[in-house]
Short mmCIF file of C-alpha atoms in Angstrom, two decimals:
data_model
loop_
_atom_site.label_atom_id
_atom_site.label_comp_id
_atom_site.label_asym_id
_atom_site.label_seq_id
_atom_site.Cartn_x
_atom_site.Cartn_y
_atom_site.Cartn_z
CA UNK M 30 -27.74 -28.79 28.02
CA UNK M 31 -25.84 -31.48 26.15
CA UNK M 32 -28.98 -32.35 24.15
CA UNK M 33 -29.34 -28.71 23.12
CA UNK M 34 -25.69 -28.50 22.13
CA UNK M 35 -26.01 -31.69 20.07
CA UNK M 36 -28.97 -30.20 18.25
CA UNK M 37 -26.94 -27.15 17.29
CA UNK M 38 -25.59 -27.49 13.82
CA UNK M 39 -22.73 -25.56 12.39
CA UNK M 40 -23.76 -23.36 9.53
CA UNK M 41 -21.32 -23.64 6.66
CA UNK M 42 -20.73 -20.76 4.28
CA UNK M 43 -22.54 -21.40 1.03
CA UNK M 44 -21.56 -19.64 -2.17
CA UNK M 45 -24.54 -17.55 -3.38
CA UNK M 46 -26.09 -18.43 -6.71
CA UNK M 47 -24.17 -16.92 -9.64
CA UNK M 48 -27.20 -14.88 -10.68
CA UNK M 49 -27.26 -13.23 -7.25
CA UNK M 50 -23.53 -12.48 -7.41
CA UNK M 51 -23.74 -10.86 -10.85
CA UNK M 52 -26.95 -8.96 -10.07
CA UNK M 53 -25.33 -7.63 -6.87
CA UNK M 54 -22.44 -6.35 -8.99
CA UNK M 55 -24.91 -4.51 -11.25
CA UNK M 56 -26.54 -2.92 -8.18
CA UNK M 57 -23.17 -1.85 -6.73
CA UNK M 58 -22.09 -0.26 -10.02
CA UNK M 59 -25.49 1.48 -10.25
CA UNK M 60 -24.93 3.01 -6.78
CA UNK M 61 -21.42 4.09 -7.83
CA UNK M 62 -22.88 5.78 -10.92
CA UNK M 63 -24.39 8.38 -8.55
CA UNK M 64 -21.10 8.90 -6.70
CA UNK M 65 -18.35 8.76 -9.33
CA UNK M 66 -18.20 11.82 -11.62
CA UNK M 67 -18.28 11.23 -15.40
CA UNK M 68 -15.02 11.56 -17.27
CA UNK M 69 -13.31 10.51 -20.49
CA UNK M 70 -9.97 10.11 -22.21
CA UNK M 71 -9.44 11.24 -25.77
CA UNK M 72 -9.03 8.30 -28.14
CA UNK M 73 -7.11 7.82 -31.37
CA UNK M 74 -7.32 5.15 -34.06
CA UNK M 75 -4.03 3.29 -34.45
CA UNK M 76 -3.01 0.23 -36.47
CA UNK M 77 -1.40 -2.45 -34.26
CA UNK M 78 -0.03 -5.63 -35.87
CA UNK M 79 -2.32 -5.25 -38.87
CA UNK M 80 -5.49 -4.48 -36.87
CA UNK M 81 -7.12 -1.09 -36.24
CA UNK M 82 -7.49 -0.26 -32.53
CA UNK M 83 -9.13 2.61 -30.65
CA UNK M 84 -6.54 3.62 -28.04
CA UNK M 85 -6.82 6.02 -25.12
CA UNK M 86 -4.38 8.94 -25.26
CA UNK M 87 -2.18 9.26 -22.16
CA UNK M 88 -2.71 12.37 -19.97
CA UNK M 89 -5.84 13.32 -21.92
CA UNK M 90 -8.36 12.54 -19.18
CA UNK M 91 -10.89 15.24 -18.35
CA UNK M 92 -13.93 15.31 -16.12
CA UNK M 93 -17.12 15.93 -18.08
CA UNK M 94 -19.76 18.52 -17.34
CA UNK M 95 -22.40 17.66 -14.78
CA UNK M 96 -25.26 15.92 -16.51
CA UNK M 97 -23.03 14.38 -19.21
CA UNK M 98 -23.49 10.95 -17.70
CA UNK M 99 -26.75 9.28 -16.79
CA UNK M 100 -26.72 7.60 -13.34
CA UNK M 101 -28.80 4.44 -13.04
CA UNK M 102 -31.97 4.47 -10.94
CA UNK M 103 -34.03 1.59 -9.59
CA UNK M 104 -35.86 0.92 -12.86
CA UNK M 105 -32.58 1.42 -14.73
CA UNK M 106 -30.99 -1.46 -12.79
CA UNK M 107 -33.60 -3.90 -14.08
CA UNK M 108 -33.58 -2.33 -17.54
CA UNK M 109 -29.80 -2.83 -17.62
CA UNK M 110 -30.37 -6.58 -17.30
CA UNK M 111 -32.46 -6.56 -20.48
CA UNK M 112 -30.07 -4.26 -22.33
CA UNK M 113 -27.12 -6.35 -21.21
CA UNK M 114 -28.75 -9.47 -22.65
CA UNK M 115 -29.44 -7.63 -25.93
CA UNK M 116 -25.82 -6.43 -26.13
CA UNK M 117 -24.54 -9.92 -25.30
CA UNK M 118 -26.91 -11.69 -27.71
CA UNK M 119 -24.00 -13.07 -29.74
CA UNK M 120 -22.35 -14.56 -26.66
CA UNK M 121 -25.66 -15.95 -25.37
CA UNK M 122 -26.37 -17.73 -28.64
CA UNK M 123 -22.80 -19.04 -28.72
CA UNK M 124 -23.32 -20.55 -25.25
CA UNK M 125 -26.59 -22.17 -26.37
CA UNK M 126 -25.02 -23.49 -29.57
CA UNK M 127 -21.89 -24.93 -27.92
CA UNK M 128 -23.84 -26.73 -25.21
CA UNK M 129 -26.64 -28.00 -27.46
CA UNK M 130 -24.38 -29.27 -30.25
CA UNK M 131 -21.95 -31.00 -27.92
CA UNK M 132 -24.82 -32.60 -26.03
CA UNK M 133 -25.86 -34.11 -29.36
CA UNK M 134 -22.32 -35.37 -29.99
CA UNK M 135 -22.19 -36.92 -26.51
CA UNK M 136 -25.63 -38.53 -26.88
CA UNK M 137 -24.48 -40.37 -30.01
CA UNK M 138 -22.37 -42.59 -27.73
CA UNK M 139 -19.22 -42.06 -29.81
CA UNK M 140 -17.42 -40.26 -26.96
CA UNK M 141 -18.09 -43.16 -24.62
CA UNK M 142 -16.75 -45.66 -27.12
CA UNK M 143 -13.68 -43.52 -27.86
CA UNK M 144 -12.88 -43.02 -24.19
CA UNK M 145 -13.31 -46.75 -23.58
CA UNK M 146 -10.69 -47.50 -26.23
CA UNK M 147 -8.36 -44.85 -24.77
CA UNK M 148 -8.74 -46.30 -21.27
CA UNK M 149 -7.73 -49.79 -22.36
CA UNK M 150 -4.56 -48.39 -23.94
CA UNK M 151 -3.68 -46.04 -21.08
CA UNK M 152 -3.86 -48.52 -18.24
CA UNK M 153 -2.76 -46.86 -14.98
CA UNK M 154 -0.68 -43.99 -16.38
CA UNK M 155 -3.29 -41.37 -15.41
CA UNK M 156 -0.97 -38.91 -13.61
CA UNK M 157 1.42 -38.80 -16.56
CA UNK M 158 -1.53 -38.30 -18.91
CA UNK M 159 -2.80 -35.35 -16.83
CA UNK M 160 0.63 -33.68 -16.91
CA UNK M 161 1.05 -34.20 -20.67
CA UNK M 162 -2.46 -32.91 -21.49
CA UNK M 163 -2.10 -29.82 -19.30
CA UNK M 164 1.25 -28.94 -20.88
CA UNK M 165 -0.20 -29.36 -24.37
CA UNK M 166 -3.27 -27.24 -23.59
CA UNK M 167 -1.02 -24.72 -21.83
CA UNK M 168 1.15 -24.37 -24.92
CA UNK M 169 -1.98 -23.86 -27.06
CA UNK M 170 -2.90 -20.89 -24.85
CA UNK M 171 0.61 -19.51 -24.41
CA UNK M 172 1.82 -19.75 -28.00
CA UNK M 173 -1.34 -19.43 -30.10
CA UNK M 174 -3.73 -17.68 -27.70
CA UNK M 175 -6.23 -20.52 -28.11
CA UNK M 176 -9.25 -20.50 -25.77
CA UNK M 177 -12.61 -20.96 -27.52
CA UNK M 178 -10.81 -23.06 -30.15
CA UNK M 179 -10.52 -25.81 -27.52
CA UNK M 180 -14.19 -25.81 -26.45
CA UNK M 181 -14.80 -29.03 -28.35
CA UNK M 182 -12.41 -30.97 -26.15
CA UNK M 183 -14.27 -30.42 -22.85
CA UNK M 184 -16.72 -33.34 -23.16
CA UNK M 185 -13.84 -35.63 -24.12
CA UNK M 186 -11.49 -34.59 -21.31
CA UNK M 187 -14.22 -34.53 -18.64
CA UNK M 188 -15.45 -37.97 -19.68
CA UNK M 189 -11.91 -39.32 -19.71
CA UNK M 190 -11.19 -37.97 -16.22
CA UNK M 191 -14.33 -39.60 -14.80
CA UNK M 192 -13.51 -42.89 -16.52
CA UNK M 193 -10.01 -42.77 -15.00
CA UNK M 194 -11.55 -42.69 -11.52
CA UNK M 195 -11.45 -38.92 -10.91
CA UNK M 196 -14.38 -36.47 -11.21
CA UNK M 197 -15.78 -33.92 -13.65
CA UNK M 198 -14.13 -31.06 -11.72
CA UNK M 199 -10.67 -32.46 -12.37
CA UNK M 200 -11.54 -33.10 -16.01
CA UNK M 201 -12.62 -29.49 -16.49
CA UNK M 202 -9.51 -28.29 -14.64
CA UNK M 203 -7.13 -30.22 -16.90
CA UNK M 204 -8.30 -28.26 -19.93
CA UNK M 205 -9.54 -24.98 -18.42
CA UNK M 206 -6.50 -24.37 -16.24
CA UNK M 207 -4.18 -25.60 -18.95
CA UNK M 208 -5.42 -23.19 -21.60
CA UNK M 209 -6.23 -20.20 -19.36
CA UNK M 210 -3.02 -20.26 -17.30
CA UNK M 211 -1.07 -20.84 -20.50
CA UNK M 212 -2.84 -17.81 -22.00
CA UNK M 213 -1.97 -15.68 -18.95
CA UNK M 214 1.68 -16.76 -19.10
CA UNK M 215 1.74 -15.93 -22.80
CA UNK M 216 5.00 -16.35 -24.70
CA UNK M 217 4.15 -15.82 -28.38
CA UNK M 218 0.47 -15.11 -27.68
CA UNK M 219 -0.83 -12.71 -30.36
CA UNK M 220 -3.75 -11.52 -28.18
CA UNK M 221 -1.93 -10.28 -25.10
CA UNK M 222 1.84 -10.29 -25.70
CA UNK M 223 1.95 -8.93 -29.25
CA UNK M 224 -0.86 -6.39 -28.81
CA UNK M 225 0.35 -5.01 -25.46
CA UNK M 226 3.95 -4.74 -26.66
CA UNK M 227 2.78 -3.08 -29.87
CA UNK M 228 0.75 -0.47 -27.95
CA UNK M 229 3.58 0.11 -25.43
CA UNK M 230 6.05 0.51 -28.34
CA UNK M 231 8.19 -2.38 -27.16
CA UNK M 232 9.98 -4.62 -29.66
CA UNK M 233 7.73 -7.66 -30.13
CA UNK M 234 8.74 -10.73 -28.10
CA UNK M 235 11.20 -8.83 -25.93
CA UNK M 236 12.24 -10.90 -22.86
CA UNK M 237 10.83 -14.05 -24.43
CA UNK M 238 13.09 -16.21 -22.27
CA UNK M 239 11.65 -14.75 -19.07
CA UNK M 240 8.12 -15.32 -20.34
CA UNK M 241 8.96 -18.99 -20.91
CA UNK M 242 10.22 -19.07 -17.32
CA UNK M 243 6.90 -17.59 -16.13
CA UNK M 244 5.03 -20.19 -18.17
CA UNK M 245 7.05 -23.05 -16.62
CA UNK M 246 6.57 -21.80 -13.05
CA UNK M 247 2.85 -21.09 -13.32
CA UNK M 248 2.10 -24.36 -15.12
CA UNK M 249 4.14 -26.33 -12.57
CA UNK M 250 2.15 -24.82 -9.68
CA UNK M 251 -1.15 -25.41 -11.48
CA UNK M 252 -0.35 -29.02 -12.39
CA UNK M 253 0.75 -29.72 -8.80
CA UNK M 254 -2.61 -28.38 -7.52
CA UNK M 255 -4.57 -30.58 -9.96
CA UNK M 256 -2.52 -33.68 -9.13
CA UNK M 257 -2.96 -33.03 -5.40
CA UNK M 258 -6.72 -32.86 -5.82
CA UNK M 259 -6.70 -35.96 -8.03
CA UNK M 260 -4.77 -38.00 -5.45
CA UNK M 261 -7.11 -36.73 -2.71
CA UNK M 262 -10.34 -37.83 -4.38
CA UNK M 263 -8.86 -41.12 -5.55
CA UNK M 264 -8.07 -41.90 -1.92
CA UNK M 265 -11.47 -40.69 -0.69
CA UNK M 266 -14.12 -40.00 -3.39
CA UNK M 267 -16.32 -38.19 -0.85
CA UNK M 268 -13.77 -35.33 -0.85
CA UNK M 269 -14.91 -34.46 -4.38
CA UNK M 270 -16.89 -31.21 -4.61
CA UNK M 271 -19.22 -32.92 -7.08
CA UNK M 272 -19.50 -36.21 -5.21
CA UNK M 273 -22.78 -37.98 -5.89
CA UNK M 274 -23.70 -35.70 -8.81
CA UNK M 275 -24.36 -37.30 -12.19
CA UNK M 276 -22.45 -35.60 -14.97
CA UNK M 277 -23.63 -35.65 -18.59
CA UNK M 278 -20.19 -36.88 -19.71
CA UNK M 279 -19.79 -39.60 -17.07
CA UNK M 280 -20.03 -43.33 -17.54
CA UNK M 281 -19.02 -46.45 -15.65
CA UNK M 282 -17.02 -49.48 -16.68
CA UNK M 283 -20.34 -51.19 -17.45
CA UNK M 284 -21.21 -48.34 -19.81
CA UNK M 285 -17.77 -48.62 -21.38
CA UNK M 286 -18.34 -52.30 -22.14
CA UNK M 287 -21.74 -51.54 -23.68
CA UNK M 288 -20.24 -48.96 -26.09
CA UNK M 289 -18.02 -51.00 -28.39
CA UNK M 290 -16.24 -49.00 -31.07
CA UNK M 291 -18.19 -49.29 -34.32
CA UNK M 292 -17.88 -47.78 -37.77
CA UNK M 293 -20.61 -45.26 -36.95
CA UNK M 294 -18.90 -44.15 -33.73
CA UNK M 295 -15.62 -43.87 -35.59
CA UNK M 296 -17.21 -41.61 -38.23
CA UNK M 297 -18.72 -39.37 -35.52
CA UNK M 298 -15.27 -38.97 -33.92
CA UNK M 299 -13.81 -38.18 -37.36
CA UNK M 300 -16.58 -35.59 -37.76
CA UNK M 301 -15.47 -34.00 -34.46
CA UNK M 302 -11.76 -34.09 -35.36
CA UNK M 303 -12.33 -32.51 -38.79
CA UNK M 304 -14.51 -29.81 -37.21
CA UNK M 305 -11.82 -28.90 -34.67
CA UNK M 306 -9.13 -28.72 -37.36
CA UNK M 307 -11.32 -26.48 -39.56
CA UNK M 308 -12.13 -24.32 -36.53
CA UNK M 309 -8.46 -23.89 -35.58
CA UNK M 310 -7.51 -22.93 -39.13
CA UNK M 311 -10.46 -20.55 -39.45
CA UNK M 312 -9.78 -18.78 -36.15
CA UNK M 313 -6.01 -18.54 -36.48
CA UNK M 314 -5.65 -17.90 -40.22
CA UNK M 315 -8.89 -16.28 -41.35
CA UNK M 316 -10.00 -14.44 -38.21
CA UNK M 317 -13.27 -16.27 -37.76
CA UNK M 318 -15.63 -15.09 -35.05
CA UNK M 319 -18.59 -16.44 -33.10
CA UNK M 320 -20.91 -16.72 -36.11
CA UNK M 321 -18.56 -19.07 -37.96
CA UNK M 322 -17.86 -21.04 -34.77
CA UNK M 323 -21.59 -21.53 -34.12
CA UNK M 324 -22.32 -22.41 -37.74
CA UNK M 325 -19.53 -24.97 -37.78
CA UNK M 326 -20.68 -26.60 -34.52
CA UNK M 327 -24.27 -26.85 -35.80
CA UNK M 328 -23.05 -28.45 -39.05
CA UNK M 329 -20.92 -30.87 -36.99
CA UNK M 330 -23.89 -31.93 -34.85
CA UNK M 331 -26.15 -32.38 -37.90
CA UNK M 332 -23.49 -34.58 -39.54
CA UNK M 333 -23.14 -36.61 -36.33
CA UNK M 334 -26.91 -37.12 -36.10
CA UNK M 335 -27.10 -38.20 -39.77
CA UNK M 336 -24.25 -40.68 -39.26
CA UNK M 337 -26.16 -42.24 -36.33
CA UNK M 338 -29.39 -42.36 -38.38
CA UNK M 339 -31.32 -40.03 -36.05
CA UNK M 340 -34.69 -38.60 -37.08
CA UNK M 341 -35.13 -34.86 -37.33
CA UNK M 342 -37.41 -34.92 -34.27
CA UNK M 343 -34.78 -36.68 -32.12
CA UNK M 344 -32.14 -34.15 -33.20
CA UNK M 345 -34.36 -31.18 -32.30
CA UNK M 346 -35.36 -32.71 -28.94
CA UNK M 347 -31.71 -33.26 -27.98
CA UNK M 348 -30.80 -29.74 -29.13
CA UNK M 349 -33.58 -28.22 -26.99
CA UNK M 350 -32.46 -30.28 -23.98
CA UNK M 351 -28.94 -28.92 -24.45
CA UNK M 352 -30.24 -25.34 -24.52
CA UNK M 353 -32.31 -25.96 -21.37
CA UNK M 354 -29.26 -27.22 -19.52
CA UNK M 355 -27.29 -24.05 -20.20
CA UNK M 356 -30.03 -21.39 -20.05
CA UNK M 357 -28.78 -20.18 -16.65
CA UNK M 358 -25.19 -19.79 -17.87
CA UNK M 359 -26.19 -17.99 -21.05
CA UNK M 360 -28.37 -15.52 -19.18
CA UNK M 361 -25.58 -14.89 -16.66
CA UNK M 362 -23.44 -13.67 -19.57
CA UNK M 363 -26.27 -11.27 -20.49
CA UNK M 364 -26.86 -10.07 -16.93
CA UNK M 365 -23.12 -9.46 -16.57
CA UNK M 366 -23.36 -7.28 -19.68
CA UNK M 367 -25.58 -5.02 -17.58
CA UNK M 368 -22.48 -3.91 -15.67
CA UNK M 369 -21.04 -2.31 -18.80
CA UNK M 370 -24.44 -0.81 -19.68
CA UNK M 371 -24.55 1.02 -16.33
CA UNK M 372 -20.93 2.19 -16.57
CA UNK M 373 -21.32 3.38 -20.16
CA UNK M 374 -24.52 5.30 -19.37
CA UNK M 375 -22.84 7.07 -16.45
CA UNK M 376 -19.56 7.53 -18.38
CA UNK M 377 -17.53 6.39 -15.36
CA UNK M 378 -15.26 3.70 -16.87
CA UNK M 379 -12.49 6.13 -17.81
CA UNK M 380 -12.89 7.93 -14.48
CA UNK M 381 -12.26 4.68 -12.62
CA UNK M 382 -9.25 3.78 -14.77
CA UNK M 383 -7.75 7.26 -14.32
CA UNK M 384 -8.32 7.12 -10.54
CA UNK M 385 -6.61 3.72 -10.25
CA UNK M 386 -3.68 4.92 -12.39
CA UNK M 387 -3.24 8.03 -10.23
CA UNK M 388 -3.00 5.85 -7.12
CA UNK M 389 0.16 4.26 -8.50
CA UNK M 390 2.12 7.46 -9.05
CA UNK M 391 3.31 8.05 -5.49
CA UNK M 392 4.26 4.44 -4.65
CA UNK M 393 7.85 3.06 -4.71
CA UNK M 394 9.00 0.94 -7.67
CA UNK M 395 8.37 -2.56 -6.25
CA UNK M 396 5.12 -1.60 -4.49
CA UNK M 397 3.75 0.28 -7.49
CA UNK M 398 4.38 -2.77 -9.70
CA UNK M 399 2.34 -4.97 -7.34
CA UNK M 400 -0.38 -2.31 -7.12
CA UNK M 401 -0.44 -2.18 -10.93
CA UNK M 402 -1.06 -5.94 -10.94
CA UNK M 403 -4.03 -5.46 -8.58
CA UNK M 404 -5.34 -2.52 -10.64
CA UNK M 405 -5.22 -4.53 -13.88
CA UNK M 406 -6.89 -7.44 -12.08
CA UNK M 407 -9.77 -5.14 -11.03
CA UNK M 408 -10.07 -3.56 -14.48
CA UNK M 409 -10.45 -7.02 -16.03
CA UNK M 410 -13.85 -7.33 -14.34
CA UNK M 411 -15.69 -4.65 -16.36
CA UNK M 412 -13.42 -5.07 -19.41
CA UNK M 413 -13.15 -8.86 -19.63
CA UNK M 414 -11.34 -8.91 -22.97
CA UNK M 415 -7.57 -9.14 -23.29
CA UNK M 416 -7.43 -6.97 -26.42
CA UNK M 417 -10.03 -4.50 -25.06
CA UNK M 418 -8.20 -4.14 -21.78
CA UNK M 419 -4.89 -3.63 -23.58
CA UNK M 420 -6.41 -0.91 -25.79
CA UNK M 421 -7.82 1.02 -22.82
CA UNK M 422 -5.09 0.59 -20.21
CA UNK M 423 -1.74 0.16 -21.97
CA UNK M 424 -1.57 3.70 -23.45
CA UNK M 425 -1.99 4.98 -19.86
CA UNK M 426 0.04 2.39 -17.94
CA UNK M 427 3.06 2.32 -20.30
CA UNK M 428 4.07 6.00 -19.82
CA UNK M 429 3.11 5.69 -16.14
CA UNK M 430 5.63 2.83 -15.94
CA UNK M 431 8.32 5.18 -17.26
CA UNK M 432 7.65 7.57 -14.38
CA UNK M 433 7.68 4.72 -11.86
CA UNK M 434 10.93 3.23 -13.22
CA UNK M 435 9.14 0.10 -14.46
CA UNK M 436 10.20 -0.92 -17.96
CA UNK M 437 7.46 -0.82 -20.58
CA UNK M 438 7.78 -4.56 -21.12
CA UNK M 439 7.38 -4.97 -17.36
CA UNK M 440 4.07 -3.12 -17.67
CA UNK M 441 3.11 -5.50 -20.52
CA UNK M 442 3.97 -8.52 -18.36
CA UNK M 443 1.91 -7.18 -15.45
CA UNK M 444 -1.08 -6.60 -17.72
CA UNK M 445 -1.04 -10.09 -19.28
CA UNK M 446 -0.62 -11.90 -15.95
CA UNK M 447 -3.46 -9.94 -14.34
CA UNK M 448 -5.97 -10.17 -17.17
CA UNK M 449 -5.32 -13.85 -17.84
CA UNK M 450 -5.51 -15.16 -14.28
CA UNK M 451 -8.90 -13.68 -13.37
CA UNK M 452 -10.49 -15.08 -16.54
CA UNK M 453 -10.74 -18.43 -14.72
CA UNK M 454 -12.95 -16.97 -12.00
CA UNK M 455 -14.80 -13.81 -13.13
CA UNK M 456 -18.45 -14.56 -14.03
CA UNK M 457 -18.26 -12.14 -16.96
CA UNK M 458 -15.64 -14.28 -18.74
CA UNK M 459 -16.05 -17.39 -20.89
CA UNK M 460 -15.46 -19.60 -17.85
CA UNK M 461 -19.27 -19.68 -17.45
CA UNK M 462 -19.48 -21.26 -20.91
CA UNK M 463 -16.75 -23.72 -19.96
CA UNK M 464 -18.68 -24.72 -16.83
CA UNK M 465 -21.72 -25.43 -19.00
CA UNK M 466 -19.72 -27.52 -21.46
CA UNK M 467 -18.24 -29.49 -18.54
CA UNK M 468 -21.49 -29.95 -16.63
CA UNK M 469 -20.11 -28.11 -13.57
CA UNK M 470 -21.96 -25.45 -11.58
CA UNK M 471 -20.10 -22.15 -11.68
CA UNK M 472 -20.41 -21.69 -7.90
CA UNK M 473 -18.69 -25.02 -7.28
CA UNK M 474 -15.94 -24.20 -9.76
CA UNK M 475 -15.22 -20.92 -7.94
CA UNK M 476 -15.09 -22.70 -4.60
CA UNK M 477 -12.66 -25.27 -6.01
CA UNK M 478 -10.38 -22.94 -7.96
CA UNK M 479 -10.26 -19.93 -5.60
CA UNK M 480 -7.37 -21.24 -3.44
CA UNK M 481 -5.33 -21.78 -6.62
CA UNK M 482 -6.12 -18.23 -7.81
CA UNK M 483 -4.75 -16.86 -4.52
CA UNK M 484 -1.62 -19.03 -4.81
CA UNK M 485 -1.04 -17.99 -8.42
CA UNK M 486 -1.57 -14.31 -7.57
CA UNK M 487 1.27 -14.59 -5.03
CA UNK M 488 3.38 -16.41 -7.64
CA UNK M 489 2.71 -13.59 -10.13
CA UNK M 490 3.83 -11.00 -7.57
CA UNK M 491 7.06 -12.92 -7.04
CA UNK M 492 7.63 -13.21 -10.80
CA UNK M 493 7.10 -9.47 -11.22
CA UNK M 494 9.46 -8.69 -8.34
CA UNK M 495 12.13 -10.91 -9.89
CA UNK M 496 11.58 -9.24 -13.29
CA UNK M 497 12.22 -5.82 -11.71
CA UNK M 498 15.20 -7.09 -9.71
CA UNK M 499 16.80 -8.41 -12.90
CA UNK M 500 16.17 -4.98 -14.51
CA UNK M 501 14.71 -6.56 -17.64
#
């Protein structure tokens, strides 16, 4: 009996592969397309902060005639995967470009040399460095709305974290949580604060002081979580979720000694720094998009290869290896696009939004505010764009807030907290790209970050309750 019991092994829950998760979501939405009736709001074109937006008109929702929408059948589910990839072609190529070009920059050895120099100067002040970096990245997200602008820093920060005795997960968290939580707790953020307040007809930057308070609280909780994990794996490296896995950005002290800073390495790092400055200016001042970002990254990698004296064949081989390493992540972005294909064909997106909004009408003030947070969190899954979500939901939620005795700026705060937080976990967001840049499997990232998401969701509920109690 005891022998049999010893042979029994406990089965641990294993996170399904990301492809399976996303494909399951497509199947679920396809089933719903046969159940949910088609409907639509009327839309109007409005200029918000200098940009033209297509906004839903409040109380204009109507169910459409039977047959207006096209439910998705079995073949349609698989066709949606193809159509999703076609629709997301720009994103897919951006993923390939980011990963391939930064692989080339890492393979030059300049990052290793630069991190080696930084380590010698930093000594043992790693905890302070983590706090400072997360605050800086948090401010980039909160004030400027920077996300993709910081992509270039992932190899650097991940490599630095590993060299400091941590792991790649912590390195990714320093930057990803810093910028994404900062974005969610936006203060002057043009992409969620300004747009939502403009749509809700609230004076821009109303209750700025409270937003800074939200930023401080959420960043403090996030930093504490990262430091706790860092102390845990320093004490026992086997506690790391990526223990024993070789990361593309990792190197040992022996590697550090073998990469002495040279003129060539210095020029490659200058190439990177100049690229990031140009990118920031282009995105913030000139409204650059994915095409300019990809073009700039390719030019950066070509310059880096020329500085190191690489042949054209070596450059191409390294580029292809980079694309191979991120093929799964790029295709996930395309498969996730299939969700919107199914919903658009069936014309059920507006029906779902209207249904969720109607649920809020009969709830008391405090409860309805928390339900609104959950609703916006759910809506961020099919509409994983802060500006897109604001355009669709704010014209409906703002007047609904009036009826529920929630100030319009309170509705704006609820929207930005909900849409920003789930961007660090939803597979349809850029977090998949970030995982690729960091050399972390998405499934492992979700497992690591999920407890923090739950904690921060509770924190957001408390912040919203306090906002209502203060009658702001």
